[in-house]
Short mmCIF file of C-alpha atoms in Angstrom, two decimals:
data_model
loop_
_atom_site.label_atom_id
_atom_site.label_comp_id
_atom_site.label_asym_id
_atom_site.label_seq_id
_atom_site.Cartn_x
_atom_site.Cartn_y
_atom_site.Cartn_z
CA GLY A 1 -77.59 10.32 -78.48
CA ARG A 2 -74.00 8.14 -77.40
CA GLU A 3 -73.52 8.32 -73.75
CA GLU A 4 -69.94 9.51 -72.24
CA LYS A 5 -69.51 9.58 -69.67
CA TYR A 6 -66.26 12.88 -67.96
CA TYR A 7 -64.72 12.72 -64.30
CA ALA A 8 -63.79 16.16 -64.54
CA SER A 9 -63.61 19.76 -65.71
CA GLY A 10 -63.17 20.79 -68.87
CA THR A 11 -64.46 21.71 -72.30
CA TYR A 12 -66.63 18.37 -74.16
CA ARG A 13 -67.46 18.30 -77.81
CA ASN A 14 -70.37 16.82 -79.38
CA ASP A 15 -69.60 17.43 -82.94
CA SER A 16 -71.21 14.98 -85.58
CA THR A 17 -71.68 15.38 -89.18
CA PHE A 18 -74.94 13.44 -90.75
CA ASP A 19 -76.69 13.91 -93.64
CA MET A 20 -73.53 15.35 -95.43
CA THR A 21 -74.16 18.38 -92.88
CA LYS A 22 -71.83 18.57 -90.28
CA HIS A 23 -73.35 19.81 -87.07
CA PHE A 24 -71.29 20.97 -84.16
CA TYR A 25 -71.71 21.37 -80.11
CA GLY A 26 -69.24 22.29 -77.73
CA MET A 27 -70.07 22.13 -73.80
CA GLN A 28 -67.49 22.99 -71.16
CA LEU A 29 -67.88 21.57 -68.03
CA ILE A 30 -66.43 22.17 -63.97
CA VAL A 31 -66.68 20.74 -61.32
CA ASN A 32 -66.96 21.61 -58.11
CA ASP A 33 -64.88 19.63 -55.46
CA PRO A 34 -66.82 19.58 -51.97
CA VAL A 35 -65.08 22.29 -49.65
CA PHE A 36 -63.09 20.76 -46.57
CA LYS A 37 -62.68 23.14 -43.60
CA THR A 38 -60.53 22.06 -40.86
CA ILE A 39 -61.50 24.57 -37.07
CA ASN A 40 -58.97 24.72 -33.92
CA HIS A 41 -61.13 25.25 -31.38
CA SER A 42 -58.62 25.59 -27.44
CA MET A 43 -60.72 26.70 -24.98
CA CYS A 44 -60.16 26.57 -20.92
CA GLU A 45 -61.76 23.98 -18.81
CA GLY A 46 -65.63 24.92 -17.95
CA SER A 47 -66.37 26.47 -21.06
CA ASP A 48 -68.63 25.56 -23.95
CA TYR A 49 -68.28 25.77 -27.69
CA THR A 50 -71.51 24.70 -29.57
CA PHE A 51 -70.41 23.41 -33.21
CA GLY A 52 -73.45 21.44 -35.94
CA GLY A 53 -76.10 22.44 -33.35
CA LYS A 54 -74.93 20.72 -30.05
CA THR A 55 -72.88 22.12 -27.55
CA TYR A 56 -69.40 20.76 -26.68
CA ASN A 57 -67.04 20.84 -23.27
CA THR A 58 -64.34 18.33 -23.67
CA GLY A 59 -61.66 18.39 -26.14
CA VAL A 60 -63.26 16.19 -29.37
CA THR A 61 -62.68 16.04 -32.93
CA VAL A 62 -66.57 16.24 -35.25
CA LYS A 63 -67.49 16.61 -38.46
CA ASP A 64 -70.01 18.62 -39.85
CA THR A 65 -71.93 18.36 -43.41
CA LEU A 66 -73.03 21.75 -44.62
CA ARG A 67 -74.12 23.23 -48.35
CA ALA A 68 -71.21 25.27 -49.54
CA HIS A 69 -71.84 28.64 -52.23
CA ASN A 70 -70.80 26.59 -55.12
CA GLY A 71 -74.09 23.90 -54.48
CA CYS A 72 -71.83 21.24 -53.17
CA ASP A 73 -71.58 19.95 -49.83
CA SER A 74 -69.11 21.53 -47.44
CA ILE A 75 -67.14 19.16 -44.56
CA VAL A 76 -65.78 21.05 -41.73
CA THR A 77 -63.41 19.52 -38.96
CA LEU A 78 -63.80 20.38 -35.59
CA ILE A 79 -60.46 19.97 -33.35
CA LEU A 80 -61.91 21.27 -30.01
CA THR A 81 -58.72 21.84 -27.59
CA VAL A 82 -60.19 21.80 -23.46
CA ASN A 83 -57.48 23.20 -21.90
CA LYS A 84 -56.96 22.92 -18.58
CA PRO A 85 -56.21 26.06 -15.25
CA TYR A 86 -53.10 25.45 -13.55
CA HIS A 87 -52.88 24.67 -10.39
CA HIS A 88 -49.33 23.91 -8.13
CA VAL A 89 -48.49 23.28 -4.83
CA GLU A 90 -45.15 23.86 -3.70
CA LYS A 91 -44.30 22.66 -0.05
CA VAL A 92 -41.35 23.98 1.36
CA ASP A 93 -39.39 23.67 4.64
CA ILE A 94 -37.04 26.28 6.23
CA LEU A 95 -35.07 26.92 9.31
CA GLN A 96 -35.76 30.09 11.34
CA GLY A 97 -33.48 32.91 9.71
CA GLN A 98 -34.24 31.32 6.73
CA SER A 99 -36.30 32.42 3.95
CA VAL A 100 -37.52 31.28 0.33
CA MET A 101 -38.26 33.46 -3.22
CA PHE A 102 -41.90 32.96 -4.47
CA PHE A 103 -42.52 34.92 -7.70
CA GLY A 104 -39.90 37.27 -6.88
CA THR A 105 -41.52 37.71 -2.56
CA GLU A 106 -39.31 36.85 -0.11
CA TYR A 107 -41.14 35.19 2.55
CA SER A 108 -39.60 33.64 6.67
CA VAL A 109 -42.69 33.16 8.32
CA SER A 110 -45.01 30.23 8.17
CA GLY A 111 -48.29 30.40 6.12
CA THR A 112 -50.10 29.36 2.84
CA TYR A 113 -49.03 32.21 0.54
CA THR A 114 -51.05 32.30 -4.12
CA HIS A 115 -49.78 33.59 -6.89
CA PHE A 116 -52.10 33.56 -9.27
CA ASN A 117 -51.09 34.60 -13.84
CA SER A 118 -52.27 32.94 -17.41
CA THR A 119 -51.21 30.07 -18.46
CA PRO A 120 -49.40 30.53 -22.00
CA GLU A 121 -53.75 29.49 -23.60
CA GLY A 122 -55.57 32.08 -21.18
CA CYS A 123 -56.29 29.86 -18.61
CA ASP A 124 -56.06 30.53 -14.69
CA SER A 125 -52.56 29.73 -13.28
CA THR A 126 -53.37 29.05 -9.47
CA SER A 127 -48.95 28.61 -7.78
CA ILE A 128 -49.79 27.83 -4.31
CA LEU A 129 -46.41 28.03 -1.70
CA GLN A 130 -46.76 25.87 1.32
CA LEU A 131 -44.17 27.06 4.01
CA THR A 132 -43.49 26.34 6.96
CA VAL A 133 -40.91 27.23 9.57
CA HIS A 134 -39.19 25.75 11.46
CA PRO A 135 -37.66 26.59 15.59
CA LEU A 136 -33.75 26.72 15.29
CA ILE A 137 -33.37 25.07 18.51
CA ASP A 138 -36.26 22.40 19.06
CA THR A 139 -35.17 21.83 22.55
CA THR A 140 -32.87 22.55 25.03
CA ILE A 141 -30.33 21.23 27.39
CA THR A 142 -27.96 22.07 30.18
CA VAL A 143 -25.59 19.53 31.48
CA CYS A 144 -22.33 19.62 33.54
CA ALA A 145 -18.79 19.68 32.58
CA SER A 146 -18.46 17.10 34.08
CA GLU A 147 -21.53 14.57 32.71
CA LEU A 148 -19.77 15.01 29.45
CA PRO A 149 -20.00 13.43 26.52
CA TYR A 150 -24.19 14.56 26.30
CA ILE A 151 -26.05 10.94 24.97
CA TRP A 152 -28.40 12.57 21.78
CA HIS A 153 -30.37 9.39 20.62
CA ASN A 154 -31.48 10.74 16.89
CA LYS A 155 -34.99 10.97 17.44
CA TRP A 156 -36.06 9.45 13.86
CA SER A 157 -32.61 7.12 13.10
CA GLY A 158 -32.56 6.08 16.78
CA LYS A 159 -28.21 6.85 15.99
CA GLU A 160 -26.59 7.91 19.03
CA GLU A 161 -24.62 10.85 18.74
CA ARG A 162 -21.97 11.98 21.43
CA TYR A 163 -21.60 16.14 22.04
CA TYR A 164 -19.21 17.29 24.21
CA ALA A 165 -19.34 21.06 24.10
CA THR A 166 -22.12 23.36 23.93
CA GLY A 167 -23.67 24.10 20.90
CA THR A 168 -26.53 23.61 18.46
CA TYR A 169 -27.33 20.39 17.31
CA ARG A 170 -29.74 19.29 14.82
CA ASN A 171 -31.50 15.85 14.13
CA ASP A 172 -32.70 17.08 9.81
CA SER A 173 -34.06 13.16 8.15
CA THR A 174 -35.87 12.59 5.46
CA PHE A 175 -38.20 8.98 5.49
CA ASP A 176 -40.79 8.20 3.90
CA MET A 177 -40.37 11.02 1.07
CA THR A 178 -40.75 13.50 4.45
CA LYS A 179 -37.67 15.67 5.79
CA HIS A 180 -37.89 15.62 9.94
CA PHE A 181 -36.61 18.64 11.20
CA TYR A 182 -34.97 18.34 15.66
CA GLY A 183 -33.06 21.19 16.62
CA MET A 184 -31.34 20.21 20.14
CA GLN A 185 -28.93 23.37 21.88
CA LEU A 186 -26.82 21.77 24.31
CA ILE A 187 -25.64 24.17 27.21
CA VAL A 188 -22.10 23.11 29.39
CA ASN A 189 -22.16 24.92 32.70
CA GLU A 190 -18.44 24.52 33.99
CA PRO A 191 -18.16 23.96 37.85
CA VAL A 192 -17.86 27.53 39.53
CA PHE A 193 -14.16 28.92 42.12
CA LYS A 194 -14.81 30.65 44.19
CA THR A 195 -12.31 32.03 46.91
CA ILE A 196 -12.67 33.63 50.02
CA ASN A 197 -9.83 35.93 51.76
CA HIS A 198 -11.44 36.45 55.13
CA SER A 199 -9.41 37.92 57.95
CA MET A 200 -10.07 38.17 61.42
CA CYS A 201 -9.26 37.77 64.60
CA GLU A 202 -7.55 36.58 67.42
CA GLY A 203 -10.41 34.86 69.15
CA SER A 204 -12.64 35.13 66.94
CA THR A 205 -14.85 32.14 64.87
CA TYR A 206 -15.08 32.09 61.35
CA THR A 207 -18.21 29.26 60.40
CA PHE A 208 -17.95 27.35 56.83
CA ASP A 209 -19.06 24.15 55.94
CA GLY A 210 -21.50 24.18 58.39
CA LYS A 211 -18.02 24.48 60.79
CA SER A 212 -16.36 27.26 63.28
CA LEU A 213 -13.17 27.93 62.32
CA LYS A 214 -10.72 29.97 64.96
CA VAL A 215 -6.63 27.99 62.92
CA ALA A 216 -5.67 29.97 60.02
CA GLY A 217 -5.31 28.01 57.42
CA THR A 218 -6.56 27.16 53.60
CA TYR A 219 -10.76 25.39 53.88
CA TYR A 220 -12.24 24.02 50.98
CA ASP A 221 -16.58 23.07 50.70
CA THR A 222 -17.94 21.79 47.60
CA LEU A 223 -22.08 23.46 46.98
CA THR A 224 -24.09 23.60 44.04
CA SER A 225 -23.87 27.03 42.04
CA HIS A 226 -26.62 28.56 41.21
CA ASN A 227 -26.38 26.62 38.06
CA GLY A 228 -26.72 22.79 38.81
CA CYS A 229 -22.86 21.99 38.92
CA ASP A 230 -20.58 22.15 41.10
CA SER A 231 -18.72 25.35 42.83
CA VAL A 232 -16.27 24.85 44.48
CA VAL A 233 -15.29 27.59 47.35
CA THR A 234 -12.07 28.43 48.49
CA LEU A 235 -11.51 30.00 51.90
CA VAL A 236 -8.07 31.60 52.81
CA LEU A 237 -8.68 32.40 56.42
CA THR A 238 -6.34 34.85 58.19
CA VAL A 239 -6.12 35.18 61.69
CA ASN A 240 -4.75 38.24 62.94
CA LYS A 241 -2.56 38.03 66.26
CA PRO A 242 -3.65 41.55 69.05
CA TYR A 243 -0.23 43.60 69.09
CA TYR A 244 0.64 43.96 73.00
CA HIS A 245 3.92 45.65 73.76
CA VAL A 246 6.18 46.57 76.68
CA GLU A 247 8.63 49.30 76.77
CA THR A 248 10.29 49.69 79.89
CA VAL A 249 12.46 53.39 79.94
CA ASP A 250 14.76 54.70 82.09
CA ILE A 251 15.56 58.65 82.54
CA LEU A 252 16.90 60.49 85.60
CA GLU A 253 15.18 63.66 87.24
CA GLY A 254 14.64 66.22 85.45
CA GLN A 255 13.21 64.21 81.97
CA SER A 256 10.96 63.28 80.54
CA PHE A 257 9.52 61.39 78.13
CA ASP A 258 6.93 60.80 75.03
CA PHE A 259 4.87 58.38 74.65
CA PHE A 260 1.66 58.42 72.22
CA GLY A 261 1.46 62.34 71.95
CA ASN A 262 2.10 62.63 76.23
CA SER A 263 4.97 63.73 77.91
CA TYR A 264 5.83 61.53 80.68
CA ASN A 265 8.37 62.66 83.84
CA ALA A 266 6.89 60.13 86.95
CA THR A 267 7.71 56.68 87.65
CA GLY A 268 4.87 54.30 86.29
CA ALA A 269 3.07 52.56 83.77
CA TYR A 270 1.21 53.96 81.09
CA THR A 271 -1.00 51.98 78.77
CA HIS A 272 -2.27 53.37 74.96
CA TYR A 273 -5.04 51.22 73.56
CA ASN A 274 -5.73 51.38 69.45
CA THR A 275 -6.67 49.13 66.61
CA THR A 276 -4.13 47.42 64.45
CA PRO A 277 -4.05 48.46 60.56
CA GLU A 278 -6.53 44.79 60.36
CA GLY A 279 -8.78 46.10 63.12
CA CYS A 280 -7.60 44.67 66.07
CA ASP A 281 -6.83 45.48 69.54
CA SER A 282 -3.32 47.22 69.50
CA THR A 283 -1.94 47.95 73.27
CA SER A 284 1.45 49.54 74.48
CA ILE A 285 2.11 50.50 77.07
CA LEU A 286 5.05 52.05 78.42
CA GLN A 287 6.75 51.24 82.14
CA LEU A 288 8.47 54.13 83.88
CA THR A 289 11.11 54.29 86.29
CA VAL A 290 11.82 57.66 86.92
CA HIS A 291 16.28 57.90 88.90
CA GLN A 292 17.28 60.40 90.82
CA LEU A 293 20.28 61.64 89.48
CA VAL A 294 22.49 61.98 92.64
CA ASP A 295 22.53 57.94 94.60
CA THR A 296 25.12 59.17 97.27
CA THR A 297 27.88 62.17 98.66
CA VAL A 298 31.19 61.26 99.22
CA THR A 299 32.45 64.44 101.56
CA ILE A 300 36.46 64.59 101.26
CA CYS A 301 39.62 66.51 102.05
CA SER A 302 41.21 68.51 99.19
CA THR A 303 44.20 67.09 100.34
CA GLU A 304 42.90 63.77 99.64
CA LEU A 305 42.83 64.27 96.43
CA PRO A 306 42.97 62.28 93.72
CA TYR A 307 39.40 61.10 94.77
CA THR A 308 40.43 56.64 94.52
CA TRP A 309 36.52 56.06 93.28
CA ILE A 310 36.23 51.29 92.79
CA ASN A 311 33.97 51.06 90.41
CA LYS A 312 31.17 49.22 92.84
CA TRP A 313 29.93 46.43 89.48
CA THR A 314 33.07 46.57 87.52
CA GLY A 315 36.87 46.88 90.13
CA GLU A 316 37.76 50.12 87.55
CA LYS A 317 39.52 52.35 89.67
CA THR A 318 38.60 56.17 88.61
CA LEU A 319 40.92 58.91 90.19
CA LEU A 320 38.65 62.47 90.23
CA TYR A 321 40.11 65.59 91.25
CA HIS A 322 38.00 68.48 91.01
CA ALA A 323 34.38 68.69 92.91
CA GLY A 324 31.69 67.93 90.73
CA LEU A 325 28.38 65.48 89.92
CA TYR A 326 29.37 62.38 88.08
CA ARG A 327 28.27 59.11 87.27
CA ASN A 328 29.34 55.65 86.53
CA ASP A 329 26.82 54.02 85.13
CA ILE A 330 27.31 49.95 83.87
CA ARG A 331 24.49 48.30 80.93
CA GLU A 332 24.86 44.90 81.50
CA ARG A 333 23.10 42.97 78.53
CA GLN A 334 22.39 39.29 80.14
CA GLU A 335 19.44 36.77 79.58
CA ASN A 336 17.32 40.16 78.30
CA VAL A 337 18.18 42.11 81.16
CA LEU A 338 19.56 45.23 81.47
CA ARG A 339 21.14 46.56 84.49
CA LEU A 340 21.30 50.02 85.05
CA LYS A 341 24.48 51.00 88.17
CA ALA A 342 24.98 53.65 88.21
CA GLU A 343 27.12 55.66 91.33
CA CYS A 344 27.38 59.01 90.90
CA THR A 345 27.91 62.59 92.17
CA TYR A 346 30.96 63.55 94.09
CA ALA A 347 30.58 67.29 95.93
CA ILE A 348 35.09 68.15 96.31
CA GLY A 349 35.73 71.70 97.90
CA HIS A 350 38.43 72.62 100.02
CA HIS A 351 38.27 70.39 102.82
CA SER A 352 35.82 68.02 101.91
CA VAL A 353 34.78 65.87 98.31
CA SER A 354 31.00 64.81 98.39
CA LEU A 355 29.95 61.62 97.08
CA HIS A 356 26.55 60.50 95.64
CA MET A 357 26.96 56.99 93.69
CA ARG A 358 22.63 55.29 93.25
CA ARG A 359 21.87 51.99 91.23
CA PHE A 360 18.73 50.88 89.15
CA ASP A 361 17.72 48.37 86.24
CA ILE A 362 16.33 48.38 83.43
CA GLN A 363 14.58 45.56 80.69
CA PHE A 364 17.36 45.56 77.86
CA GLN A 365 19.40 42.47 75.87
CA ARG A 366 22.22 40.56 76.70
CA HIS A 367 25.55 43.85 76.38
CA THR A 368 28.15 44.90 78.52
CA LEU A 369 28.37 49.49 79.04
CA VAL A 370 30.86 50.08 81.49
CA GLN A 371 31.00 53.95 81.22
CA THR A 372 32.48 56.70 84.03
CA ARG A 373 31.66 60.54 82.88
CA ARG A 374 31.31 63.71 85.12
CA VAL A 375 28.04 65.15 84.41
CA PRO A 376 28.44 69.13 84.43
#
């Protein structure tokens, strides 16, 4: 009847001897431990999990005591994890002509682009691209070359910047954790140089810079061209004189003279009108004089041969032995006047010699020519 305490599984005996008799009794003690179980459960936000008769939708660790199959307590621990869905917004700024890759797709137009997927825990994954495409040029400035340098104050920082040539310039800046974009296209217009070559006839006028010009020369005028800048116009003015020519011609009876396709054999003035290569008046005048072939006749006897002919103009003596037609032409060029002096024609017969003499003048340059000849 003695009390004994045991704390673990095992085989225990209660053998005893009394009344001179040995008594045997053995016991096998089986100690069942309580059952401990841990449940790890992961779920997405918005889901529910029931445990111990209760419903959970937030992350928590709770325990519940149940009756195990061995009849002892069973302590179950729940570790509940609630995973949030993945949601990410990416803001990207680019310039015209650029593009950005987003989950394997290339985008180059402003807009919001969404990509859906799952997290490693199996929850929703949402990635959003907010793409802004900024213009490469926000403003265009046009200046004349004479206005350079162009001073541009940075729209964001106020910093002064100087530019000297046509081009695209940017004022991109980052402040307050935000990037700001601004682009300018600068157009520099050069002055326009133009040359006008104008040819006109004497007596005409040409209007330039509000003035009527008659004299040949080079003139300048500064205007405003279509691009708003200086246009320097140079006028090279040529004034062509009309053509005027007088031709004085002397011929003898029986001869003729061709003048612009026409043949003339009578004394007179003949005019031909035409146009110069520059389009101006062309006037050609023929002053034609037809002289007699015989100016005088001298008659002598053959016994008076030779006949001594004294040149009326020079005093030179010429001996003539036969009847015939003789000419004694002299050209004197003096102060642009040619005097053609002729004493001509002897008619010499058995009993007499006849001499015909004459004088005429024509235009020429300074020169003196004395010629005595027989006319066949």
